[in-house]
Coordinates of C-alpha atoms and ligand atoms in Angstrom, one line a residue:
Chain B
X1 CA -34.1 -62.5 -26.5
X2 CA -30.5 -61.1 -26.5
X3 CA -28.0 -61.7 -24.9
X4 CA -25.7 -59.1 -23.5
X5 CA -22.2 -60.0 -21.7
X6 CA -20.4 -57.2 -21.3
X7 CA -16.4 -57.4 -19.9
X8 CA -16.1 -54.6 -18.1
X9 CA -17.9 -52.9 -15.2
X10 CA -18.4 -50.0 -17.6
X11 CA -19.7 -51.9 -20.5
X12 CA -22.1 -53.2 -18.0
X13 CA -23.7 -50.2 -17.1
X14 CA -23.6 -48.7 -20.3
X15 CA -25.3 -51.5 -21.3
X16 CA -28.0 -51.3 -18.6
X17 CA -28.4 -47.5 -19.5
X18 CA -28.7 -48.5 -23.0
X19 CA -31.2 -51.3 -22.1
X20 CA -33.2 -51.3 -18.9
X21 CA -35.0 -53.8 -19.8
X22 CA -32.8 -56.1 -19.8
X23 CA -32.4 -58.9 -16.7
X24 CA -29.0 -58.7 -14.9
X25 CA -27.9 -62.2 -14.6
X26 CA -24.9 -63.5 -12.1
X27 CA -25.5 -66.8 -10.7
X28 CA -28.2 -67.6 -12.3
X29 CA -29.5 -69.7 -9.1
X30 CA -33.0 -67.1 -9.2
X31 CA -33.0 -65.9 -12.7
X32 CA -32.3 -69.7 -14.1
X33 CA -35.3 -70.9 -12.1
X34 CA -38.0 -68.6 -13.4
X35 CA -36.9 -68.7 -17.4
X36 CA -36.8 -72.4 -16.6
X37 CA -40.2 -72.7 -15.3
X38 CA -41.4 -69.7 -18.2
X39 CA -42.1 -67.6 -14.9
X40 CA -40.3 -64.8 -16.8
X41 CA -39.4 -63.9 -20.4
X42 CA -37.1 -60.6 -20.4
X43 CA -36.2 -59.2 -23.6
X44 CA -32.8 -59.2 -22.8
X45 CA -30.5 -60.7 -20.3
X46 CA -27.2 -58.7 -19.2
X47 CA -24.4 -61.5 -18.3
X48 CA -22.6 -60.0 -14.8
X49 CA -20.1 -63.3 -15.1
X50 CA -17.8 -61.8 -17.3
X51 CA -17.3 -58.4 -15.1
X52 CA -13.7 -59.0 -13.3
X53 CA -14.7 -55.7 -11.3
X54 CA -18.0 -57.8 -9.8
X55 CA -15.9 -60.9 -8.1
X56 CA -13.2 -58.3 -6.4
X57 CA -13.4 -58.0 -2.7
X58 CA -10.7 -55.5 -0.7
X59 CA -10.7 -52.8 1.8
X60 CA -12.5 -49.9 1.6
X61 CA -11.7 -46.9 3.7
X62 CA -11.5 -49.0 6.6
X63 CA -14.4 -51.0 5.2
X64 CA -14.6 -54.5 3.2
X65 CA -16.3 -53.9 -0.2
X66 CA -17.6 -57.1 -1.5
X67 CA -18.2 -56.9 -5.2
X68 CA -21.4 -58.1 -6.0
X69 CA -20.3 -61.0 -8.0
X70 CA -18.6 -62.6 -5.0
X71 CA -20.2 -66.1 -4.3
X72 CA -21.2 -67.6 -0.6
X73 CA -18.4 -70.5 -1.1
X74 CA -15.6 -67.6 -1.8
X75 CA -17.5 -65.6 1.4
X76 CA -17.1 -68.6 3.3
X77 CA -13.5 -69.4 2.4
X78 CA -12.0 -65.9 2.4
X79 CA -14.1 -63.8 4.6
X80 CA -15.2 -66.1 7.7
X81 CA -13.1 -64.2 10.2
X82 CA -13.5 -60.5 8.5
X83 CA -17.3 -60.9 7.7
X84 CA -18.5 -63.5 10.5
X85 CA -21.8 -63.1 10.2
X86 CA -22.4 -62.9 6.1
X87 CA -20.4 -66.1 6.0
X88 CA -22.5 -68.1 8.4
X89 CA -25.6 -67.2 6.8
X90 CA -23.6 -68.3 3.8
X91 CA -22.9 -71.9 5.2
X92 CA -26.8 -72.5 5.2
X93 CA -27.7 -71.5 1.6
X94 CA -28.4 -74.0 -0.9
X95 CA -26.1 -76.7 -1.1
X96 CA -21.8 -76.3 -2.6
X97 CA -23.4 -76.6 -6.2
X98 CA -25.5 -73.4 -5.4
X99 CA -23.0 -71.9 -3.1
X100 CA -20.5 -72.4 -5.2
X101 CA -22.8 -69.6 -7.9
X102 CA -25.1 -67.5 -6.1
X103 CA -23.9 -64.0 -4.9
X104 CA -24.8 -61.6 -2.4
X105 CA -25.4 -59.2 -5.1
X106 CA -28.2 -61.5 -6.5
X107 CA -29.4 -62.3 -2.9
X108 CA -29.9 -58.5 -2.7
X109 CA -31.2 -58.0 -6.5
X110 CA -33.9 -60.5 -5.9
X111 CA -34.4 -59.1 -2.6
X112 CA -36.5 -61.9 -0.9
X113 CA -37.8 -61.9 2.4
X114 CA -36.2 -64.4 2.9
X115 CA -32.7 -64.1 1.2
X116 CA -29.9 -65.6 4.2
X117 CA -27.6 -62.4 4.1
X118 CA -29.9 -59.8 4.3
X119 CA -30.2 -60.5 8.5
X120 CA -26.9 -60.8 8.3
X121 CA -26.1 -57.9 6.3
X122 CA -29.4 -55.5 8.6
X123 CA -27.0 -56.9 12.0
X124 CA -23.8 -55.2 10.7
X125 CA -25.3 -52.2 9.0
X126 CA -24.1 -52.6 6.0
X127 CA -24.7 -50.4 3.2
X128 CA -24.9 -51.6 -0.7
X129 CA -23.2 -49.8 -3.3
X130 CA -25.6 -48.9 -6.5
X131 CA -24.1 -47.7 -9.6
X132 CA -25.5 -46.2 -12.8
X133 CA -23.5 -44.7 -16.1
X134 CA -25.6 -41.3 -15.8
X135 CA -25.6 -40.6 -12.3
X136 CA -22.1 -42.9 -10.7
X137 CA -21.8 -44.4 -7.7
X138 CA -24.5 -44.0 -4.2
X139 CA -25.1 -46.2 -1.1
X140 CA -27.8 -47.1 0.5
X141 CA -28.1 -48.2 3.6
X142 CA -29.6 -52.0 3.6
X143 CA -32.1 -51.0 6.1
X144 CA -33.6 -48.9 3.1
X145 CA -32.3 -51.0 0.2
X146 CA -35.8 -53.5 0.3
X147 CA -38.8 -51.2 -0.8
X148 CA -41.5 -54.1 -0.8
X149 CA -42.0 -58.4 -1.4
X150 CA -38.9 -58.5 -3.7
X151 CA -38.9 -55.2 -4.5
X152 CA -35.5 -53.2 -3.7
X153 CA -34.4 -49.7 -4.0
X154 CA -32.5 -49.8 -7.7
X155 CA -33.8 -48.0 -10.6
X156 CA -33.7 -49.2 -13.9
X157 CA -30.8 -48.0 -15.1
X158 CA -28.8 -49.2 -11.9
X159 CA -27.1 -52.0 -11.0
X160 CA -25.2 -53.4 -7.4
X161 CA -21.8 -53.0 -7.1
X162 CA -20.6 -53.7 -4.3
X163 CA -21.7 -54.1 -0.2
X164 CA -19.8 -52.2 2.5
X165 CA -19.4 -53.9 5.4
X166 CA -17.2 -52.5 8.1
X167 CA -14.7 -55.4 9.9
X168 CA -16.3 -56.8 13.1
X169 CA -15.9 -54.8 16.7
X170 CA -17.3 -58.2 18.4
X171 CA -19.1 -61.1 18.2
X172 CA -21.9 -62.2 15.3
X173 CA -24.3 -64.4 15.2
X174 CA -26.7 -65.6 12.3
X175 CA -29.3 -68.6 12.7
X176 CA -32.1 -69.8 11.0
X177 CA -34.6 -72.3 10.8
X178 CA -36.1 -75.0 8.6
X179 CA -37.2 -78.4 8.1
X180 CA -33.4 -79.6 7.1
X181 CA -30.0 -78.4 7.7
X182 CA -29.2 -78.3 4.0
X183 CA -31.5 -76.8 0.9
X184 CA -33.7 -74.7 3.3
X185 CA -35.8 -71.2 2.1
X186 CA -35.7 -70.0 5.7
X187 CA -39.2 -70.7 7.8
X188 CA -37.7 -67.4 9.8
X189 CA -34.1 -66.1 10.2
X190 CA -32.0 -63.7 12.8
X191 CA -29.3 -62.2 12.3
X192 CA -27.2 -60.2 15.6
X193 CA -24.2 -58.3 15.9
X194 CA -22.8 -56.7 19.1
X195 CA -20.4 -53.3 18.4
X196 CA -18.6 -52.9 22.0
X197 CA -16.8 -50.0 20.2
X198 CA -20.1 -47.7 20.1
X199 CA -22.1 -49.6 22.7
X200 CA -24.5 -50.8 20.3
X201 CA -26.0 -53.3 19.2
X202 CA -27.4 -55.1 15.6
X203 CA -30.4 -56.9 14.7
X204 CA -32.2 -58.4 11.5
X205 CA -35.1 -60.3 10.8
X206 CA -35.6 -62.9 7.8
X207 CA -38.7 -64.4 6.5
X208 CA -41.0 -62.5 8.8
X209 CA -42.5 -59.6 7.1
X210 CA -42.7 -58.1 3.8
X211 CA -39.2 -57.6 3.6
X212 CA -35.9 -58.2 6.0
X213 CA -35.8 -55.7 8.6
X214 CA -34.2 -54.7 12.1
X215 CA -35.8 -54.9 15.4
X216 CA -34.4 -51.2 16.4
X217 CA -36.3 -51.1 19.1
X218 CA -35.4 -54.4 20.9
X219 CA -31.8 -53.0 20.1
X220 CA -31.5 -50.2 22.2
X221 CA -33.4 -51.9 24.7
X222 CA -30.6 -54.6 25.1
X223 CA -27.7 -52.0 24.5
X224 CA -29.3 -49.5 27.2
X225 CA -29.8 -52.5 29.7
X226 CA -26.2 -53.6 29.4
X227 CA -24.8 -49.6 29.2
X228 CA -27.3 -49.4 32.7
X229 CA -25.6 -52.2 34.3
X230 CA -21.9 -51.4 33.4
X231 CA -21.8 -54.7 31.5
X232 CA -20.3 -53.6 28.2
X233 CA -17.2 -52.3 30.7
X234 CA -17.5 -55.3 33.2
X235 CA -18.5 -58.2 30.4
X236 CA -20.0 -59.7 33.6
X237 CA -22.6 -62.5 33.1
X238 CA -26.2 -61.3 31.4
X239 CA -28.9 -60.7 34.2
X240 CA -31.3 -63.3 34.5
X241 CA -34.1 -62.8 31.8
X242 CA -32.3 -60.3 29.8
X243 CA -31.9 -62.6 26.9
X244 CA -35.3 -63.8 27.1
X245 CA -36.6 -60.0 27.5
X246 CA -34.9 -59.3 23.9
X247 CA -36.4 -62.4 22.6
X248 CA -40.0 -61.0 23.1
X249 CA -39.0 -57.4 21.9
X250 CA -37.2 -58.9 18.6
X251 CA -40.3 -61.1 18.2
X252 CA -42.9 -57.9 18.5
X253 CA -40.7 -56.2 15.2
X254 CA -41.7 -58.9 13.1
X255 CA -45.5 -58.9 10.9
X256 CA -45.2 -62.7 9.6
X257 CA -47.7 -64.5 7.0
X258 CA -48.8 -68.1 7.3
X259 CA -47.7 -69.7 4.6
X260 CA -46.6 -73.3 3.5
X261 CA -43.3 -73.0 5.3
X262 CA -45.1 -71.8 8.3
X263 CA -47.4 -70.3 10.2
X264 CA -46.9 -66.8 11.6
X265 CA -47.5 -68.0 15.2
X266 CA -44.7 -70.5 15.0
X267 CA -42.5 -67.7 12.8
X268 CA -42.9 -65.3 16.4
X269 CA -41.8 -68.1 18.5
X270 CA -38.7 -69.4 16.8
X271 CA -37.8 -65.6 16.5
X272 CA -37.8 -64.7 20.1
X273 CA -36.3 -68.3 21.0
X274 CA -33.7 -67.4 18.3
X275 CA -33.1 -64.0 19.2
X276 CA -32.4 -65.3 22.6
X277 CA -30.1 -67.7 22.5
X278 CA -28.1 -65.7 19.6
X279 CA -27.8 -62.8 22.3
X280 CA -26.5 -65.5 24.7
X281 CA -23.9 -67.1 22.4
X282 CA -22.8 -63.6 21.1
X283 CA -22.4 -62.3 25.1
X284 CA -20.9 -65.7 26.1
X285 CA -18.0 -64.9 23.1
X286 CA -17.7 -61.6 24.0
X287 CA -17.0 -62.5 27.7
X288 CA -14.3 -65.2 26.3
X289 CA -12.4 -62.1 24.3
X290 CA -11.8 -60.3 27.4
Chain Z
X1 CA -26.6 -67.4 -30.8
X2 CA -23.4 -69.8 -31.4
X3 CA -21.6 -70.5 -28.2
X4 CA -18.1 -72.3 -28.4
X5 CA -16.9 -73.8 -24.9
X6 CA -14.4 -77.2 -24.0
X7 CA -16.2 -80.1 -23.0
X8 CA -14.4 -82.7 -21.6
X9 CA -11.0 -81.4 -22.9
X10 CA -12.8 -81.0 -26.0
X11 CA -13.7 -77.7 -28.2
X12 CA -17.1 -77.6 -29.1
X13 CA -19.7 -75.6 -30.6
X14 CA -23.8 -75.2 -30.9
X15 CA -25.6 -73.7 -33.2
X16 CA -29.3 -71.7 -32.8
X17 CA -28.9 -71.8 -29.2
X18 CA -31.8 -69.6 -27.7
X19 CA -30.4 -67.1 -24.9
X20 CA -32.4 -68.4 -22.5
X21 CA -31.5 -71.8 -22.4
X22 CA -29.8 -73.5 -19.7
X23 CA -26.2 -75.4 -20.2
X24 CA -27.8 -78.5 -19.4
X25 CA -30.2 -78.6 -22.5
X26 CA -27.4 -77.4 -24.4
X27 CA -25.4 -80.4 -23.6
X28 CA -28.0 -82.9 -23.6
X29 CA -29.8 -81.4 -26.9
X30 CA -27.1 -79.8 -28.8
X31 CA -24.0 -81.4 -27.5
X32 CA -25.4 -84.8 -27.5
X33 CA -23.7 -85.7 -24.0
X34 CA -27.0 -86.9 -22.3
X35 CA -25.4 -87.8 -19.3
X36 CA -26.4 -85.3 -17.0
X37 CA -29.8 -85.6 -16.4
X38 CA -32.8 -83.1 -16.5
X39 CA -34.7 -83.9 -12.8
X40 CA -36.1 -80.5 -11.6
X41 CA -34.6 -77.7 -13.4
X42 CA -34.8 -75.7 -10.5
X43 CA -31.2 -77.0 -8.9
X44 CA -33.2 -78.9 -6.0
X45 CA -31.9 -82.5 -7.1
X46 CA -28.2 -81.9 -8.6
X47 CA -28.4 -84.3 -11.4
X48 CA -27.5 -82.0 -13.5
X49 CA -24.3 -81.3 -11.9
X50 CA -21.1 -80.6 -14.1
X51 CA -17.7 -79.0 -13.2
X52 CA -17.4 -75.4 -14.8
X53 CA -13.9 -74.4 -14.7
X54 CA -12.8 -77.0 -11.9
X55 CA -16.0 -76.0 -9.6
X56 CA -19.5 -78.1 -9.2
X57 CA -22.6 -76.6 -10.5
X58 CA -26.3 -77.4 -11.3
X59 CA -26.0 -77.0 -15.1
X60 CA -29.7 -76.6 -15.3
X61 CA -29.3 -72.8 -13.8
X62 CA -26.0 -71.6 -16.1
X63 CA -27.2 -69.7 -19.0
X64 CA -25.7 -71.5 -21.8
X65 CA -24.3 -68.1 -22.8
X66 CA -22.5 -67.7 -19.5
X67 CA -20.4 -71.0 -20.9
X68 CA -19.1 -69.5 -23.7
X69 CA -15.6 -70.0 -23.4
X70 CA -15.5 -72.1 -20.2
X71 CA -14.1 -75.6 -19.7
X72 CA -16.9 -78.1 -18.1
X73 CA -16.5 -81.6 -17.8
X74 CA -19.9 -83.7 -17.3
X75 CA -19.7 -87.4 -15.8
X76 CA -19.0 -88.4 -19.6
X77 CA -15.5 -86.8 -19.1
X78 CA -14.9 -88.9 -15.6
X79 CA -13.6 -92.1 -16.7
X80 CA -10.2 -91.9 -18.2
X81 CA -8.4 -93.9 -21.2
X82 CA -7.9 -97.1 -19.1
X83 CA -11.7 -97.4 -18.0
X84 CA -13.5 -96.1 -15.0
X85 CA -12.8 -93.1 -12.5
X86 CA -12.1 -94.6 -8.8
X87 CA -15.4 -93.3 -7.8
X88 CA -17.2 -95.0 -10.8
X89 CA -16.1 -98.4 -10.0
X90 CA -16.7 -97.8 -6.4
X91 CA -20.5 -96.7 -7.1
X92 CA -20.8 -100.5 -9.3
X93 CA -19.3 -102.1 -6.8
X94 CA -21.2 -101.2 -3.5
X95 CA -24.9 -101.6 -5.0
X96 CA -24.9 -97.4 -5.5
X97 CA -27.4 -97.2 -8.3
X98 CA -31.1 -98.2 -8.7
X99 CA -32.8 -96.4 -11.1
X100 CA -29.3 -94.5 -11.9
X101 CA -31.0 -91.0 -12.6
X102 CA -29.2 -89.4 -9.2
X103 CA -26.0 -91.1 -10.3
X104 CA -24.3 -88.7 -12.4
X105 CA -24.9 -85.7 -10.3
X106 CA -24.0 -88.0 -7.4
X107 CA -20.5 -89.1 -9.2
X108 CA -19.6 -85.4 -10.0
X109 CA -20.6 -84.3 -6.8
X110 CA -18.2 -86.8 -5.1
X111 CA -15.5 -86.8 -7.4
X112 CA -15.1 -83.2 -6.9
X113 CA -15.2 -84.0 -3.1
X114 CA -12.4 -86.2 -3.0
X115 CA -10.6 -84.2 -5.0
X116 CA -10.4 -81.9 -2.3
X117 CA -10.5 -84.1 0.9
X118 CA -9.2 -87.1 0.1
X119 CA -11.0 -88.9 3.3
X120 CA -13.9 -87.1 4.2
X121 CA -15.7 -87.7 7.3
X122 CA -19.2 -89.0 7.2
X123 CA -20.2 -85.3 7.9
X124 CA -18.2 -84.2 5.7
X125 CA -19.7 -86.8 2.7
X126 CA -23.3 -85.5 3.7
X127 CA -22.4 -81.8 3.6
X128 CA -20.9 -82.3 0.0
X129 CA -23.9 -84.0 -1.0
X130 CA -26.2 -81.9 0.3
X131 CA -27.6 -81.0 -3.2
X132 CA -27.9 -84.5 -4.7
X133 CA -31.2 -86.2 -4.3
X134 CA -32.0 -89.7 -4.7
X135 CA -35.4 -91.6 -4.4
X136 CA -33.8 -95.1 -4.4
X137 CA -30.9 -95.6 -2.8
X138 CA -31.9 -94.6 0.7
X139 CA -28.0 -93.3 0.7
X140 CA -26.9 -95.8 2.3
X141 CA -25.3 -97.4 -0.6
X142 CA -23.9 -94.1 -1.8
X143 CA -22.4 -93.4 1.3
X144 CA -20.9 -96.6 1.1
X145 CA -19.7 -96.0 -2.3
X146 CA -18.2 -92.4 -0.9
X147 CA -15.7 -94.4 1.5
X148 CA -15.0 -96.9 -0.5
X149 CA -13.8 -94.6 -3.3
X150 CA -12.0 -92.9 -0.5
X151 CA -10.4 -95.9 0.7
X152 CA -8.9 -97.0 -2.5
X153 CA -8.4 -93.8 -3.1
X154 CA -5.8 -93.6 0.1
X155 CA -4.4 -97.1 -0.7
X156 CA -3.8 -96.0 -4.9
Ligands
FAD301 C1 -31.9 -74.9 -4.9 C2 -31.8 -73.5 -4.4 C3 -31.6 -73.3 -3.1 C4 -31.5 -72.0 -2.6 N1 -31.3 -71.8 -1.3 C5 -31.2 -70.5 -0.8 C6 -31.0 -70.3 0.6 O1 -30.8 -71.2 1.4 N2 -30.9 -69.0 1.0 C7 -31.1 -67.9 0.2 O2 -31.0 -66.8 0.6 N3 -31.3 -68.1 -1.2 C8 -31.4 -69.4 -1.6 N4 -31.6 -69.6 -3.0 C9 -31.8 -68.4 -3.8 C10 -30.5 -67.9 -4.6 O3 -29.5 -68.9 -4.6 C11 -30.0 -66.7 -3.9 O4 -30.9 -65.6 -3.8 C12 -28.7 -66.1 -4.5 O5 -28.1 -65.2 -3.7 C13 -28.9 -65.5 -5.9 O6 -27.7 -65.1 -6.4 P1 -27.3 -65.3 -7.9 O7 -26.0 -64.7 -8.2 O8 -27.5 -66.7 -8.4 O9 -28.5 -64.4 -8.6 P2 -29.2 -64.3 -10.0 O10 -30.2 -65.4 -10.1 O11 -28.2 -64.2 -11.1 O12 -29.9 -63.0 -9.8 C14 -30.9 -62.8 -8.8 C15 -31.6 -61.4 -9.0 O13 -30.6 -60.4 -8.7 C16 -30.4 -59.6 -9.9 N5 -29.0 -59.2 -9.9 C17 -28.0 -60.1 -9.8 N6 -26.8 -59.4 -9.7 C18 -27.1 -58.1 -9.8 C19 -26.4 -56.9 -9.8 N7 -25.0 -56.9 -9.7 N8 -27.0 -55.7 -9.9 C20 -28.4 -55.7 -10.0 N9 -29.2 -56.8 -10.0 C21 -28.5 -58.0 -9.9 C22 -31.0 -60.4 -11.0 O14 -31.4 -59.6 -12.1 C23 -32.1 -61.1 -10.4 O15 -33.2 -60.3 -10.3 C24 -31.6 -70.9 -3.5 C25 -31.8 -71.1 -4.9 C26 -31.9 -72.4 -5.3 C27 -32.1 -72.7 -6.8
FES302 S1 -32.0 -80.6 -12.8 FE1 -30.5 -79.2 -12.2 S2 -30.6 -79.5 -10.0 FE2 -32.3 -80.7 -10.7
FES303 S1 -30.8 -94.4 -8.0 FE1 -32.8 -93.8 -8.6 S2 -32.7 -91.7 -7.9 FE2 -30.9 -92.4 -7.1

């Protein structure tokens, strides 16, 4: 096996051109696992650590770009107010030992169904910056980013730079269950934004189909309802039932499995139970702001 | 591959290590620093857990090659020229090791708390914990040992 551990973002790319074979590793908190358990025996693994580029966060354009090499404790110490959402979703993963080296970028390069920012990351539309030495820089919207079960959109040659998350308009909400408040895979996840400024509102869904996803349409049902009623003007109290109405609608996006976490009947009720009360606790902030 | 790092304030290398081994077999194979301990290799337990410059981590899921250069200190590093680290004695003296396999992951873990919230709350201790297992203790102990270190910590 070699080892590559390049300095620079363009020494890693070159390198990745040079050899696509080879297994990007940043944390290590995936990649670690499965050479530890022989699930996995690349012929090369590139070393992200090194990259200064990778751990950089700033603004963007009027966006945050967070470098792909930013870990959830630094997301949870520097961004809590900017990126409200990605860092709660952060507080749950792992424990400080694996918070303090897992990334977002690896979250997204292992592209689980149940990775704890992607629901985050579907709520405030955020798009992920992929980078190759032949072709530059594109972005993908995360809603097209995971192609399959841990499969995501990068070709071989590409790597993740960078997510682009735009500063919050309102209120965000992630939550998530499992059997422990500490050390949990997710048994299902939401994820919720509201964006007063366009009148719309975000979704994602963790853990309960082949790969994250939005509920679009249980969306624009709760935006329309609360553009009907004059609410997003008013920020009166939600109508009776509202929330719960979203719950089912969120719930009927989502194609869970049964599987040793779960069954797909209990993963359909904690999401519309979640979806509910993270509507409710987003509105109930909203109406606080005014 | 060679990799040179400072353990413990100390500059050290290893030879033929393979690029796919962790830091932890590194130390405890190459280094000869068995201290942390080998428990699940999937960083479930944290008793592998050593500082890498200044910050907590399961050494079982570094590349060793990632700690080329780097500074870590494992629990051998904790106790200082005139005997054992606060949180050392405090562990002995509260009953807060059975078996003891938990105990250097447990010693980091909470050294490193302390370090940066000198009186933690008993939330607080659980949170920072979070990541350390142990099949003996039933916790109570370590908890116990957390507050006492805290305490003489505060009265030091
Ligand atoms: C004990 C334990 C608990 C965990 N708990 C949670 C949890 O609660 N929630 C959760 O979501 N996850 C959890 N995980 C999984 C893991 O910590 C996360 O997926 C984490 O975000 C991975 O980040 P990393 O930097 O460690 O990735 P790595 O292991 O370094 O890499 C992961 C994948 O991404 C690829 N990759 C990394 N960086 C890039 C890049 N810049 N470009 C292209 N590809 C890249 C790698 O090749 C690999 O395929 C846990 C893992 C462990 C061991
Ligand atoms: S051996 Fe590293 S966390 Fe268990
Ligand atoms: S004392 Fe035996 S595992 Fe903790």
């Amino acid at each position: 096996m070699d080892f590559l551990a390049p300095s620079t973002w363009a020494e890693a790319l070159a390198a990745k051109a040079e050899r696509p074979d080879a297994l990007p590793v940043a944390g290590g908190t995936d990649v670690m696992v499965e050479l530890n358990f022989d699930h996995r025996r690349p012929d090369a693994l590139l070393d992200l650590t090194r990259v200064p580029e990778l751990r950089e966060w700033a603004w963007d354009d009027g966006r945050i770009r967070l470098g792909a090499g930013v870990t959830y404790a630094r997301v949870i110490a520097e961004l809590g107010d900017r990126l409200p959402g990605l860092a709660m979703a952060a507080r749950t993963v792992g424990s400080p030992q694996i918070r303090n080296r897992g990334t977002v970028g690896g979250n997204l390069g292992a592209a689980s169904p149940a990775g704890d920012s992607h629901p985050a990351l579907l709520a405030a539309d955020a798009v992920v910056e992929i980078a190759s030495a032949a072709r530059g820089t594109r972005e993908v919207p995360v809603a097209e980013f995971f192609t399959g079960v841990k499969r995501n959109a990068l070709a071989p040659d590409e790597l993740i730079a960078a997510v682009l998350v735009a500063p919050p308009a309102g209120p965000q909400q992630f939550c998530k269950i499992g059997t422990r408040n500490a050390m949990v895979i997710a048994v299902s996840a939401f994820g919720f934004a509201l964006h007063p400024d366009r009148k719309e509102v975000g979704t994602g869904v963790g853990s309960a189909a082949p790969t994250p996803r939005r509920a679009d349409a249980a969306a624009a049902f709760l935006a329309g309802e609360l553009e009907a009623a004059g609410l997003w003007e008013s920020r009166a109290a939600l109508p009776d039932g509202l929330a719960a109405e979203f719950g089912r609608r969120v719930r009927d996006a989502a194609a869970p499995i049964d599987d040793v976490r779960g069954t797909a009947a209990y993963r359909l009720h904690t999401l519309s139970v979640m979806a509910r009360r993270a509507a409710t606790w987003a509105w109930d902030e909203h109406r606080r702001a005014a | 591959m060679r990799i040179e790092l400072t353990v413990n304030g100390e500059r050290r290398e290893a030879d033929d290590v393979w690029e796919g081994e962790s830091l932890l077999y590194a130390l405890r194979e190459r280094l000869g620093l068995p201290g942390s301990k080998n428990a699940c290799e999937q960083g479930e337990c944290g008793s592998c857990t050593v500082y890498m410059d200044g910050v907590p981590v399961c050494s079982c899921l570094v590349a060793a090659g990632q700690a080329q250069g780097r500074e870590v200190t494992t629990v051998e590093g904790l106790a200082g020229d005139d005997g054992l680290d606060p949180v050392q004695q405090a562990f002995v003296e509260c009953g807060a090791v059975q078996c003891g396999f938990c105990t250097p992951g447990f010693l980091v873990s909470t050294h490193d708390l302390l370090a940066r919230n000198p009186s933690p709350s008993d939330p607080e201790i659980r949170e920072a914990l979070a990541g350390n297992l142990c099949r003996c203790t039933g916790y109570e102990k370590i908890l116990d040992a957390v507050r006492a270190a805290a305490s003489a910590g505060a009265q030091s």
